[in-house]
Short mmCIF file of C-alpha atoms in Angstrom, two decimals:
data_model
loop_
_atom_site.label_atom_id
_atom_site.label_comp_id
_atom_site.label_asym_id
_atom_site.label_seq_id
_atom_site.Cartn_x
_atom_site.Cartn_y
_atom_site.Cartn_z
CA MET A 6 -3.63 0.50 -31.37
CA ALA A 7 -7.03 -0.47 -30.02
CA ALA A 8 -9.92 1.68 -31.19
CA ASN A 9 -11.25 1.54 -27.65
CA HIS A 10 -8.83 1.41 -24.75
CA LEU A 11 -9.55 1.24 -20.99
CA LEU A 12 -6.75 2.39 -18.70
CA TYR A 13 -7.07 1.86 -14.94
CA ILE A 14 -4.80 3.88 -12.64
CA SER A 15 -4.70 3.25 -8.91
CA GLY A 16 -2.48 4.29 -6.02
CA GLY A 17 -2.41 5.91 -2.59
CA ALA A 18 -3.15 9.52 -1.75
CA ARG A 19 -0.54 11.88 -3.22
CA SER A 20 0.98 9.13 -5.31
CA GLY A 21 0.83 11.16 -8.54
CA LYS A 22 -2.24 9.38 -9.99
CA SER A 23 -3.98 12.47 -11.40
CA ARG A 24 -0.79 13.91 -12.83
CA TYR A 25 0.12 10.63 -14.50
CA ALA A 26 -3.43 10.23 -15.86
CA GLU A 27 -3.30 13.71 -17.37
CA GLN A 28 0.11 13.07 -18.93
CA ARG A 29 -1.27 9.92 -20.56
CA ALA A 30 -4.31 11.85 -21.81
CA LEU A 31 -2.22 14.73 -23.17
CA ALA A 32 -0.10 12.28 -25.15
CA LEU A 33 -3.21 11.47 -27.20
CA ALA A 34 -4.55 13.69 -29.99
CA GLY A 35 -8.16 14.87 -30.39
CA PRO A 36 -10.92 16.22 -28.14
CA ARG A 37 -10.47 15.55 -24.40
CA SER A 38 -13.13 15.31 -21.72
CA TYR A 39 -12.59 15.41 -17.98
CA ILE A 40 -15.30 13.91 -15.77
CA ALA A 41 -14.89 15.29 -12.26
CA THR A 42 -16.74 13.23 -9.64
CA CYS A 43 -15.92 15.64 -6.90
CA PRO A 44 -18.58 17.92 -5.40
CA ILE A 45 -16.94 20.89 -3.67
CA ILE A 46 -17.85 20.56 -0.01
CA ASP A 47 -15.16 22.48 1.88
CA ASP A 48 -12.21 24.82 1.46
CA GLU A 49 -9.60 22.07 1.62
CA MET A 50 -11.28 20.23 -1.23
CA ALA A 51 -11.75 23.46 -3.19
CA THR A 52 -8.01 24.06 -2.97
CA ARG A 53 -7.23 20.56 -4.22
CA ILE A 54 -9.69 20.81 -7.10
CA ASP A 55 -8.34 24.19 -8.03
CA ARG A 56 -4.80 22.85 -8.18
CA HIS A 57 -5.90 20.04 -10.49
CA ARG A 58 -7.91 22.43 -12.66
CA GLN A 59 -4.97 24.79 -13.02
CA ARG A 60 -2.96 21.93 -14.50
CA ARG A 61 -5.63 21.34 -17.14
CA ASP A 62 -5.93 25.05 -18.01
CA GLY A 63 -5.17 25.94 -21.55
CA GLN A 64 -4.93 22.29 -22.59
CA GLY A 65 -8.32 22.19 -24.28
CA TRP A 66 -10.18 20.01 -21.81
CA HIS A 67 -13.98 19.90 -21.77
CA THR A 68 -14.87 19.48 -18.09
CA ILE A 69 -18.04 17.78 -16.82
CA GLU A 70 -18.91 17.73 -13.13
CA GLU A 71 -20.87 14.57 -12.41
CA PRO A 72 -20.83 13.25 -8.84
CA GLN A 73 -23.06 10.20 -9.40
CA ASP A 74 -24.18 9.18 -12.87
CA LEU A 75 -20.91 8.19 -14.53
CA THR A 76 -22.68 5.99 -17.08
CA ALA A 77 -24.56 9.03 -18.43
CA ALA A 78 -21.38 11.15 -18.37
CA LEU A 79 -19.54 8.48 -20.36
CA GLN A 80 -22.38 8.32 -22.89
CA THR A 81 -22.35 12.12 -23.31
CA THR A 82 -18.62 12.17 -24.00
CA ARG A 83 -18.66 9.49 -26.69
CA ASP A 84 -17.13 11.78 -29.31
CA SER A 85 -14.04 12.60 -27.27
CA ARG A 86 -10.83 10.76 -28.15
CA VAL A 87 -9.86 10.58 -24.49
CA VAL A 88 -12.02 10.73 -21.36
CA LEU A 89 -10.52 10.96 -17.90
CA VAL A 90 -12.70 9.96 -14.91
CA ASP A 91 -11.18 11.35 -11.68
CA CYS A 92 -11.90 9.71 -9.35
CA ILE A 93 -13.76 6.50 -8.60
CA THR A 94 -13.24 6.80 -4.84
CA LEU A 95 -15.19 10.04 -4.64
CA TRP A 96 -17.89 8.63 -6.88
CA ILE A 97 -18.46 5.79 -4.42
CA ASN A 98 -18.31 8.25 -1.54
CA ASN A 99 -21.03 10.31 -3.24
CA LEU A 100 -23.20 7.23 -3.83
CA LEU A 101 -22.83 6.21 -0.18
CA TYR A 102 -23.72 9.68 1.04
CA ALA A 103 -26.79 9.90 -1.21
CA ALA A 104 -27.92 6.43 -0.14
CA GLU A 105 -27.74 7.40 3.52
CA THR A 106 -29.70 10.58 2.97
CA GLU A 107 -32.40 8.69 1.10
CA LEU A 108 -32.44 5.88 3.66
CA ASN A 109 -31.22 3.42 1.05
CA THR A 110 -28.20 1.22 1.21
CA ILE A 111 -25.38 0.63 -1.23
CA ASP A 112 -23.86 -2.83 -1.01
CA GLU A 113 -21.18 -4.62 -3.03
CA GLY A 114 -23.78 -6.05 -5.40
CA ALA A 115 -25.09 -2.57 -6.20
CA ILE A 116 -21.58 -1.20 -6.77
CA GLN A 117 -20.74 -4.18 -8.94
CA ALA A 118 -23.82 -3.60 -11.14
CA LEU A 119 -23.11 0.14 -11.49
CA THR A 120 -19.46 -0.54 -12.29
CA LEU A 121 -20.30 -3.01 -15.04
CA GLN A 122 -22.84 -0.56 -16.49
CA MET A 123 -20.18 2.16 -16.47
CA ILE A 124 -17.67 -0.14 -18.19
CA ASP A 125 -20.25 -0.90 -20.89
CA ALA A 126 -20.69 2.81 -21.51
CA ALA A 127 -16.91 3.33 -21.60
CA ARG A 128 -16.57 0.59 -24.22
CA GLN A 129 -18.66 2.63 -26.67
CA GLY A 130 -16.77 4.94 -29.03
CA GLU A 131 -13.27 5.06 -30.47
CA ARG A 132 -11.64 6.51 -27.42
CA THR A 133 -9.35 5.91 -24.48
CA VAL A 134 -11.16 6.03 -21.14
CA ILE A 135 -8.95 6.49 -18.06
CA PHE A 136 -10.30 5.62 -14.61
CA VAL A 137 -8.43 6.98 -11.59
CA SER A 138 -9.00 5.30 -8.22
CA ASN A 139 -7.39 4.94 -4.78
CA GLU A 140 -5.94 2.09 -2.79
CA LEU A 141 -7.59 2.34 0.65
CA GLY A 142 -7.03 -1.11 2.16
CA MET A 143 -3.33 -1.27 3.02
CA GLY A 144 -3.49 0.37 6.44
CA ILE A 145 -4.75 -0.83 9.81
CA VAL A 146 -8.36 -2.06 9.69
CA PRO A 147 -10.54 0.99 10.46
CA ALA A 148 -12.54 0.86 13.69
CA GLU A 149 -15.72 2.28 12.17
CA THR A 150 -18.17 0.01 10.31
CA LEU A 151 -18.89 2.69 7.70
CA SER A 152 -15.17 3.11 6.92
CA ARG A 153 -14.78 -0.65 6.46
CA HIS A 154 -17.90 -0.73 4.28
CA TYR A 155 -16.58 2.14 2.15
CA ARG A 156 -13.18 0.47 1.84
CA ASP A 157 -14.83 -2.77 0.74
CA LEU A 158 -17.00 -1.08 -1.88
CA VAL A 159 -13.98 0.71 -3.35
CA GLY A 160 -11.96 -2.52 -3.32
CA ARG A 161 -14.73 -4.41 -5.10
CA CYS A 162 -15.06 -1.68 -7.75
CA ASN A 163 -11.27 -1.47 -8.24
CA GLN A 164 -11.05 -5.22 -8.81
CA THR A 165 -13.80 -5.09 -11.42
CA LEU A 166 -12.28 -2.10 -13.24
CA ALA A 167 -8.81 -3.65 -13.22
CA ALA A 168 -10.14 -7.00 -14.45
CA HIS A 169 -11.87 -5.35 -17.43
CA ALA A 170 -9.13 -2.82 -18.22
CA ASP A 171 -6.80 -3.26 -21.18
CA GLU A 172 -4.05 -1.70 -19.10
CA ALA A 173 -3.72 -1.32 -15.31
CA VAL A 174 -1.15 0.78 -13.46
CA PHE A 175 -0.34 1.13 -9.73
CA MET A 176 1.30 4.43 -8.75
CA VAL A 177 3.92 4.44 -5.96
CA SER A 178 5.77 7.65 -5.06
CA GLY A 179 4.82 9.16 -8.41
CA LEU A 180 6.14 6.24 -10.46
CA PRO A 181 3.96 3.73 -12.37
CA LEU A 182 4.13 -0.01 -11.70
CA THR A 183 2.46 -2.05 -14.43
CA LEU A 184 -0.21 -4.41 -13.10
CA LYS A 185 -1.17 -5.57 -16.58
CA MET B 8 28.99 2.61 -12.18
CA ALA B 9 27.88 6.18 -11.58
CA ALA B 10 30.20 8.34 -9.49
CA ASN B 11 27.16 9.76 -7.77
CA HIS B 12 24.12 7.56 -7.25
CA LEU B 13 20.78 8.38 -5.59
CA LEU B 14 18.79 5.40 -4.32
CA TYR B 15 15.23 5.94 -3.08
CA ILE B 16 13.65 3.23 -0.91
CA SER B 17 10.02 3.38 0.14
CA GLY B 18 7.52 1.01 1.73
CA GLY B 19 5.10 0.55 4.58
CA ALA B 20 5.93 0.22 8.26
CA ARG B 21 7.84 -3.01 9.01
CA SER B 22 8.40 -3.70 5.33
CA GLY B 23 12.14 -4.19 5.70
CA LYS B 24 13.16 -0.77 4.33
CA SER B 25 15.94 -0.05 6.84
CA ARG B 26 17.35 -3.56 6.65
CA TYR B 27 17.41 -3.48 2.85
CA ALA B 28 18.97 0.01 2.84
CA GLU B 29 21.73 -1.18 5.15
CA GLN B 30 22.37 -4.27 3.04
CA ARG B 31 22.75 -2.08 -0.02
CA ALA B 32 25.11 0.25 1.88
CA LEU B 33 27.20 -2.62 3.25
CA ALA B 34 27.70 -3.96 -0.28
CA LEU B 35 29.65 -0.79 -1.06
CA ALA B 36 33.27 -0.22 -0.02
CA GLY B 37 34.60 2.87 1.78
CA PRO B 38 33.53 5.17 4.62
CA ARG B 39 29.83 4.99 5.53
CA SER B 40 27.69 7.67 7.17
CA TYR B 41 24.29 7.17 8.73
CA ILE B 42 22.07 10.26 9.08
CA ALA B 43 19.40 9.54 11.70
CA THR B 44 16.47 11.97 11.54
CA CYS B 45 14.86 10.50 14.59
CA PRO B 46 14.81 12.43 17.89
CA ILE B 47 14.26 10.04 20.78
CA ILE B 48 10.97 11.07 22.34
CA ASP B 49 9.67 7.99 24.13
CA ASP B 50 10.56 4.46 25.20
CA GLU B 51 8.89 2.80 22.23
CA MET B 52 10.96 4.89 19.86
CA ALA B 53 14.12 4.31 21.89
CA THR B 54 13.59 0.57 21.54
CA ARG B 55 13.18 0.84 17.77
CA ILE B 56 16.25 3.05 17.39
CA ASP B 57 18.26 0.72 19.55
CA ARG B 58 17.31 -2.28 17.41
CA HIS B 59 18.42 -0.43 14.27
CA ARG B 60 21.64 0.74 15.92
CA GLN B 61 22.50 -2.80 17.01
CA ARG B 62 22.36 -3.88 13.38
CA ARG B 63 24.91 -1.22 12.44
CA ASP B 64 27.21 -2.09 15.33
CA GLY B 65 30.70 -3.10 14.37
CA GLN B 66 30.12 -2.26 10.72
CA GLY B 67 32.09 0.97 10.76
CA TRP B 68 29.25 3.46 10.43
CA HIS B 69 29.72 7.12 11.32
CA THR B 70 26.36 8.17 12.79
CA ILE B 71 24.98 11.73 12.68
CA GLU B 72 21.75 12.64 14.44
CA GLU B 73 20.10 15.46 12.55
CA PRO B 74 16.34 15.87 12.94
CA GLN B 75 15.92 18.89 10.62
CA ASP B 76 18.81 20.22 8.52
CA LEU B 77 19.43 17.34 6.12
CA THR B 78 21.07 19.61 3.57
CA ALA B 79 23.80 20.48 6.08
CA ALA B 80 24.17 16.84 7.13
CA LEU B 81 24.59 15.82 3.49
CA GLN B 82 27.23 18.52 2.96
CA THR B 83 29.14 17.38 6.07
CA THR B 84 29.25 13.77 4.87
CA ARG B 85 30.57 14.54 1.38
CA ASP B 86 33.65 12.36 1.85
CA SER B 87 31.71 9.21 2.66
CA ARG B 88 31.30 6.67 -0.13
CA VAL B 89 27.79 5.88 1.04
CA VAL B 90 25.34 7.94 3.08
CA LEU B 91 22.09 6.52 4.40
CA VAL B 92 19.31 8.94 5.39
CA ASP B 93 16.76 7.15 7.60
CA CYS B 94 14.10 8.37 7.39
CA ILE B 95 12.37 11.10 5.39
CA THR B 96 9.02 10.60 7.15
CA LEU B 97 10.45 11.52 10.55
CA TRP B 98 12.28 14.47 9.04
CA ILE B 99 8.97 15.90 7.79
CA ASN B 100 7.37 15.07 11.13
CA ASN B 101 10.13 17.05 12.87
CA LEU B 102 9.71 20.01 10.51
CA LEU B 103 5.94 20.03 11.11
CA TYR B 104 6.39 19.88 14.87
CA ALA B 105 8.95 22.72 14.87
CA ALA B 106 6.72 24.82 12.61
CA GLU B 107 3.79 24.44 14.97
CA THR B 108 5.85 25.36 18.00
CA GLU B 109 7.11 28.48 16.24
CA LEU B 110 3.65 29.31 14.92
CA ASN B 111 4.83 28.89 11.37
CA THR B 112 3.38 26.63 8.73
CA ILE B 113 4.95 24.07 6.46
CA ASP B 114 3.14 23.63 3.18
CA GLU B 115 3.86 21.55 0.09
CA GLY B 116 5.79 24.41 -1.50
CA ALA B 117 8.12 24.63 1.49
CA ILE B 118 8.69 20.86 1.52
CA GLN B 119 9.31 20.89 -2.21
CA ALA B 120 11.97 23.61 -1.86
CA LEU B 121 13.70 21.84 1.04
CA THR B 122 13.63 18.53 -0.83
CA LEU B 123 15.22 20.00 -3.95
CA GLN B 124 17.88 21.68 -1.80
CA MET B 125 18.60 18.35 -0.12
CA ILE B 126 18.85 16.58 -3.49
CA ASP B 127 21.34 19.22 -4.67
CA ALA B 128 23.49 18.54 -1.61
CA ALA B 129 23.24 14.77 -2.16
CA ARG B 130 24.44 15.21 -5.75
CA GLN B 131 27.78 16.56 -4.51
CA GLY B 132 30.57 14.04 -4.01
CA GLU B 133 31.41 10.63 -5.44
CA ARG B 134 29.01 8.69 -3.28
CA THR B 135 25.80 6.74 -3.10
CA VAL B 136 23.10 8.51 -1.10
CA ILE B 137 20.21 6.33 0.07
CA PHE B 138 16.92 7.93 1.15
CA VAL B 139 14.48 5.81 3.15
CA SER B 140 10.85 6.92 3.31
CA ASN B 141 7.38 5.55 4.08
CA GLU B 142 4.20 5.04 2.09
CA LEU B 143 1.44 6.59 4.21
CA GLY B 144 -1.40 7.11 1.74
CA MET B 145 -2.77 3.63 1.04
CA GLY B 146 -5.15 3.37 3.98
CA ILE B 147 -8.49 4.97 4.73
CA VAL B 148 -8.39 8.79 4.53
CA PRO B 149 -7.53 10.00 8.06
CA ALA B 150 -10.21 12.00 9.87
CA GLU B 151 -7.79 14.62 11.25
CA THR B 152 -6.71 17.58 9.11
CA LEU B 153 -3.15 17.43 10.48
CA SER B 154 -2.80 13.75 9.54
CA ARG B 155 -3.99 14.46 6.01
CA HIS B 156 -1.61 17.41 5.78
CA TYR B 157 1.30 15.28 6.99
CA ARG B 158 0.41 12.50 4.55
CA ASP B 159 0.30 15.00 1.69
CA LEU B 160 3.67 16.54 2.60
CA VAL B 161 5.29 13.10 2.73
CA GLY B 162 3.65 12.11 -0.57
CA ARG B 163 4.88 15.27 -2.27
CA CYS B 164 8.44 14.75 -0.97
CA ASN B 165 8.42 11.07 -1.97
CA GLN B 166 7.36 11.93 -5.52
CA THR B 167 10.18 14.46 -5.83
CA LEU B 168 12.82 12.11 -4.42
CA ALA B 169 11.67 9.24 -6.64
CA ALA B 170 11.60 11.47 -9.73
CA HIS B 171 15.21 12.59 -9.14
CA ALA B 172 16.57 9.22 -8.00
CA ASP B 173 18.72 7.05 -10.25
CA GLU B 174 17.08 4.00 -8.72
CA ALA B 175 13.78 3.66 -6.83
CA VAL B 176 12.60 0.64 -4.89
CA PHE B 177 9.28 -0.17 -3.17
CA MET B 178 9.50 -2.68 -0.31
CA VAL B 179 6.63 -5.14 0.24
CA SER B 180 6.87 -7.82 2.94
CA GLY B 181 10.63 -7.43 3.02
CA LEU B 182 11.11 -7.87 -0.73
CA PRO B 183 12.11 -5.09 -3.16
CA LEU B 184 9.94 -4.15 -6.16
CA THR B 185 11.81 -2.01 -8.67
CA LEU B 186 10.01 1.27 -9.45
CA LYS B 187 12.82 2.46 -11.71
CA MET C 11 7.90 -28.79 -10.40
CA ALA C 12 9.00 -28.71 -6.77
CA ALA C 13 7.69 -31.49 -4.56
CA ASN C 14 7.15 -28.94 -1.84
CA HIS C 15 6.20 -25.40 -2.75
CA LEU C 16 5.51 -22.40 -0.48
CA LEU C 17 3.44 -19.61 -1.99
CA TYR C 18 3.04 -16.34 -0.08
CA ILE C 19 0.19 -14.01 -1.08
CA SER C 20 -0.16 -10.56 0.44
CA GLY C 21 -2.20 -7.44 -0.29
CA GLY C 22 -4.63 -4.94 1.17
CA ALA C 23 -8.20 -5.57 2.27
CA ARG C 24 -10.47 -6.46 -0.68
CA SER C 25 -7.53 -6.83 -3.02
CA GLY C 26 -8.59 -10.27 -4.24
CA LYS C 27 -6.10 -12.26 -2.13
CA SER C 28 -8.45 -15.09 -1.12
CA ARG C 29 -9.93 -15.43 -4.58
CA TYR C 30 -6.48 -15.57 -6.18
CA ALA C 31 -5.26 -18.08 -3.58
CA GLU C 32 -8.23 -20.34 -4.29
CA GLN C 33 -7.69 -20.09 -8.05
CA ARG C 34 -4.10 -21.15 -7.58
CA ALA C 35 -5.17 -24.05 -5.35
CA LEU C 36 -7.89 -25.20 -7.76
CA ALA C 37 -5.35 -25.34 -10.58
CA LEU C 38 -3.60 -28.14 -8.67
CA ALA C 39 -4.82 -31.75 -8.64
CA GLY C 40 -5.32 -33.90 -5.52
CA PRO C 41 -6.81 -33.48 -2.04
CA ARG C 42 -7.18 -29.89 -0.85
CA SER C 43 -7.24 -28.58 2.72
CA TYR C 44 -8.37 -25.17 3.84
CA ILE C 45 -7.10 -23.93 7.22
CA ALA C 46 -9.37 -21.13 8.42
CA THR C 47 -7.79 -19.03 11.19
CA CYS C 48 -10.89 -17.02 11.67
CA PRO C 49 -13.06 -17.47 14.77
CA ILE C 50 -16.58 -16.19 14.10
CA ILE C 51 -17.07 -13.31 16.51
CA ASP C 52 -19.78 -11.15 14.99
CA ASP C 53 -22.37 -10.97 12.19
CA GLU C 54 -20.16 -8.96 9.87
CA MET C 55 -17.43 -11.58 10.11
CA ALA C 56 -19.94 -14.40 9.73
CA THR C 57 -21.12 -12.84 6.48
CA ARG C 58 -17.57 -12.60 5.15
CA ILE C 59 -16.72 -16.16 6.11
CA ASP C 60 -19.91 -17.39 4.56
CA ARG C 61 -19.12 -15.65 1.29
CA HIS C 62 -15.68 -17.31 1.22
CA ARG C 63 -17.12 -20.70 2.14
CA GLN C 64 -19.71 -20.47 -0.63
CA ARG C 65 -16.89 -20.08 -3.14
CA ARG C 66 -15.28 -23.29 -1.90
CA ASP C 67 -18.57 -25.24 -1.97
CA GLY C 68 -18.60 -28.25 -4.18
CA GLN C 69 -14.89 -27.99 -4.91
CA GLY C 70 -13.84 -30.81 -2.62
CA TRP C 71 -12.12 -28.81 0.12
CA HIS C 72 -11.48 -30.30 3.55
CA THR C 73 -11.91 -27.36 5.96
CA ILE C 74 -10.15 -27.07 9.32
CA GLU C 75 -10.90 -24.23 11.70
CA GLU C 76 -7.77 -23.49 13.72
CA PRO C 77 -7.43 -20.01 15.21
CA GLN C 78 -4.04 -20.52 16.90
CA ASP C 79 -2.01 -23.69 16.39
CA LEU C 80 -1.13 -23.49 12.71
CA THR C 81 1.88 -25.78 13.15
CA ALA C 82 -0.41 -28.60 14.30
CA ALA C 83 -2.91 -27.88 11.52
CA LEU C 84 -0.13 -28.05 8.95
CA GLN C 85 1.08 -31.36 10.38
CA THR C 86 -2.45 -32.81 10.26
CA THR C 87 -2.88 -31.89 6.59
CA ARG C 88 0.38 -33.45 5.40
CA ASP C 89 -1.38 -35.75 2.94
CA SER C 90 -3.12 -32.96 1.06
CA ARG C 91 -1.62 -31.89 -2.24
CA VAL C 92 -2.49 -28.27 -1.53
CA VAL C 93 -3.11 -26.48 1.77
CA LEU C 94 -4.43 -22.94 1.94
CA VAL C 95 -3.92 -20.96 5.17
CA ASP C 96 -6.29 -17.97 5.23
CA CYS C 97 -5.20 -15.78 6.87
CA ILE C 98 -2.05 -14.95 8.79
CA THR C 99 -3.36 -11.57 9.96
CA LEU C 100 -6.24 -13.14 11.88
CA TRP C 101 -3.92 -15.79 13.31
CA ILE C 102 -1.76 -13.05 14.83
CA ASN C 103 -4.86 -11.23 15.98
CA ASN C 104 -6.00 -14.41 17.75
CA LEU C 105 -2.59 -14.91 19.39
CA LEU C 106 -2.59 -11.31 20.61
CA TYR C 107 -6.09 -11.62 22.00
CA ALA C 108 -5.29 -14.89 23.80
CA ALA C 109 -2.08 -13.43 25.21
CA GLU C 110 -3.94 -10.45 26.65
CA THR C 111 -6.55 -12.63 28.26
CA GLU C 112 -3.89 -14.79 29.84
CA LEU C 113 -1.84 -11.75 30.88
CA ASN C 114 1.00 -12.82 28.65
CA THR C 115 2.64 -10.80 25.94
CA ILE C 116 3.40 -11.60 22.35
CA ASP C 117 6.42 -9.81 20.99
CA GLU C 118 8.25 -9.95 17.67
CA GLY C 119 10.59 -12.64 18.95
CA ALA C 120 7.66 -14.88 19.85
CA ILE C 121 5.99 -14.34 16.47
CA GLN C 122 9.27 -15.00 14.71
CA ALA C 123 9.71 -18.33 16.55
CA LEU C 124 6.12 -19.42 15.83
CA THR C 125 6.44 -18.42 12.19
CA LEU C 126 9.63 -20.44 11.69
CA GLN C 127 8.00 -23.43 13.39
CA MET C 128 5.03 -23.12 11.07
CA ILE C 129 7.29 -22.91 8.01
CA ASP C 130 9.09 -26.07 9.14
CA ALA C 131 5.75 -27.88 9.35
CA ALA C 132 4.73 -26.56 5.92
CA ARG C 133 7.97 -27.89 4.43
CA GLN C 134 6.93 -31.46 5.29
CA GLY C 135 5.04 -33.37 2.61
CA GLU C 136 4.79 -33.22 -1.17
CA ARG C 137 2.39 -30.33 -1.28
CA THR C 138 1.89 -26.69 -2.08
CA VAL C 139 1.20 -24.57 0.99
CA ILE C 140 -0.33 -21.15 0.36
CA PHE C 141 -0.18 -18.46 3.05
CA VAL C 142 -2.51 -15.48 2.71
CA SER C 143 -1.67 -12.31 4.65
CA ASN C 144 -2.44 -8.58 4.68
CA GLU C 145 -0.42 -5.44 4.19
CA LEU C 146 -1.29 -3.21 7.16
CA GLY C 147 1.53 -0.69 7.25
CA MET C 148 0.94 1.64 4.28
CA GLY C 149 -1.51 4.04 5.95
CA ILE C 150 -1.04 6.77 8.52
CA VAL C 151 0.70 5.55 11.70
CA PRO C 152 -2.10 4.43 14.06
CA ALA C 153 -2.53 6.45 17.26
CA GLU C 154 -3.05 3.40 19.52
CA THR C 155 -0.06 1.47 20.86
CA LEU C 156 -1.84 -1.87 20.42
CA SER C 157 -2.56 -1.15 16.74
CA ARG C 158 1.08 -0.28 16.12
CA HIS C 159 2.18 -3.42 17.96
CA TYR C 160 -0.20 -5.55 15.91
CA ARG C 161 0.97 -3.94 12.67
CA ASP C 162 4.60 -4.62 13.63
CA LEU C 163 3.94 -8.27 14.49
CA VAL C 164 2.18 -8.82 11.16
CA GLY C 165 4.97 -7.03 9.29
CA ARG C 166 7.61 -9.16 10.96
CA CYS C 167 5.74 -12.37 10.17
CA ASN C 168 5.12 -11.29 6.56
CA GLN C 169 8.82 -10.62 6.03
CA THR C 170 9.75 -14.05 7.37
CA LEU C 171 7.14 -15.86 5.27
CA ALA C 172 8.12 -13.96 2.12
CA ALA C 173 11.81 -14.61 2.72
CA HIS C 174 11.24 -18.36 3.03
CA ALA C 175 8.63 -18.67 0.26
CA ASP C 176 9.46 -20.12 -3.14
CA GLU C 177 7.05 -17.65 -4.68
CA ALA C 178 5.69 -14.36 -3.32
CA VAL C 179 2.85 -12.31 -4.79
CA PHE C 180 1.45 -8.88 -3.89
CA MET C 181 -2.18 -8.31 -4.89
CA VAL C 182 -3.28 -4.84 -6.04
CA SER C 183 -6.84 -4.22 -7.25
CA GLY C 184 -7.29 -7.95 -7.82
CA LEU C 185 -4.15 -8.34 -9.95
CA PRO C 186 -0.97 -10.15 -8.85
CA LEU C 187 2.41 -8.40 -8.80
CA THR C 188 5.29 -10.86 -8.52
CA LEU C 189 7.58 -10.10 -5.57
CA LYS C 190 9.70 -13.17 -6.22
#
């Protein structure tokens, strides 16, 4: 049993990623932290978040809402035995949105640097860190430049997380396929 | 060899799902039923249906066209040794369309209840029941609320079918990956 | 070790397909050819191509740019020990575009015939031929007829390539899943 374990979980929308991630976390003893990257921006999202939160109720999770600085959130939660980051896709969405507002740009190099920084932080502490992300690139090529850019940033980040993970899982129809 | 066997087959568009499902069905002896969920609504669809039907020609299939009540169709076909339901995605599409017309709504709870009912019906009889569905959630998040809703309903149904299936397969480029 | 080996690599956008294909090619000794199907049509594409080309720099690749006649390109490169075709999706895109311009049509039968011809050419020579393609059918069904047609042509071609390949791999988040 590794003292520090990185688990990467990917899959499509409604593929059971969050549920599987929580099952894996609940199978581990000790303090649990949940890092939610998701800012509540509309009713549909509020409903989704609420459904996820209900599942965690009464299971002793410490929840942190952090839409952007995942490195800091991972440093803060160093004493937890398991930390679940849900999800990477929204994190990148938040970074993109902030960059646009501030007239900056986020490119693959920037995402790569932030991802490696985040992995470094996750490697600190005797804990399992679970990253949940989405597969976005298996449909028709989107017509909009921004959608393609977003898809590419997520793909780049996913590759880096999966390459560094001790264990990588791809969810299909609620069932896990082992990538490594 | 189980007396009753549920096989779940998923995959993207043009991934060889229907062909694989038919191969699996043809490998089994005894009466075969084909439950087509697909109402013919345009020429493009007619062409696709016709291509599928040609493949089944002369292979002794009993075909039932049932766009909505799959539970009833599964009860009717209890004496078949193999029943192929193709496909779940169109079934949910049909339910959504009917709900809109009748000013009702179909939510995940309703789909979940109908899916469990359908699984109960499939569990009756000494037969193999094959469900074919689609993976819809691995592309960019669709801009339209209805598309997201549809994707979520299909995802929920797929998870339930895969969880209850004795065997689950994910088709990629015409080749089967075993999910369980 | 087979004298002639066909390797099929598929996956979503930014799933690490090209990088993995090049790693596999670089692990083999002898002359290497790269068949690029990609005509440079805009700055975004030029940037992507340039990034790929940089990776191949100084590794002794002989590059051929052939947007349409892959059979001829495969015949020309018979003396290479490894030939990488990147990618099938753009090849089909180019065929579709040319067909429209010339008021022809490309249907699944035509793609099937061209694909089999290409496989025949690839089977000549003591070499490994690597085909890189994309999974396009795991998102929401596209609204436009042309997009659906394109997706279907690619799916058909992918199935044929995978069926004939000695080895087939599906890339997810940069990691290879063995299809066969």
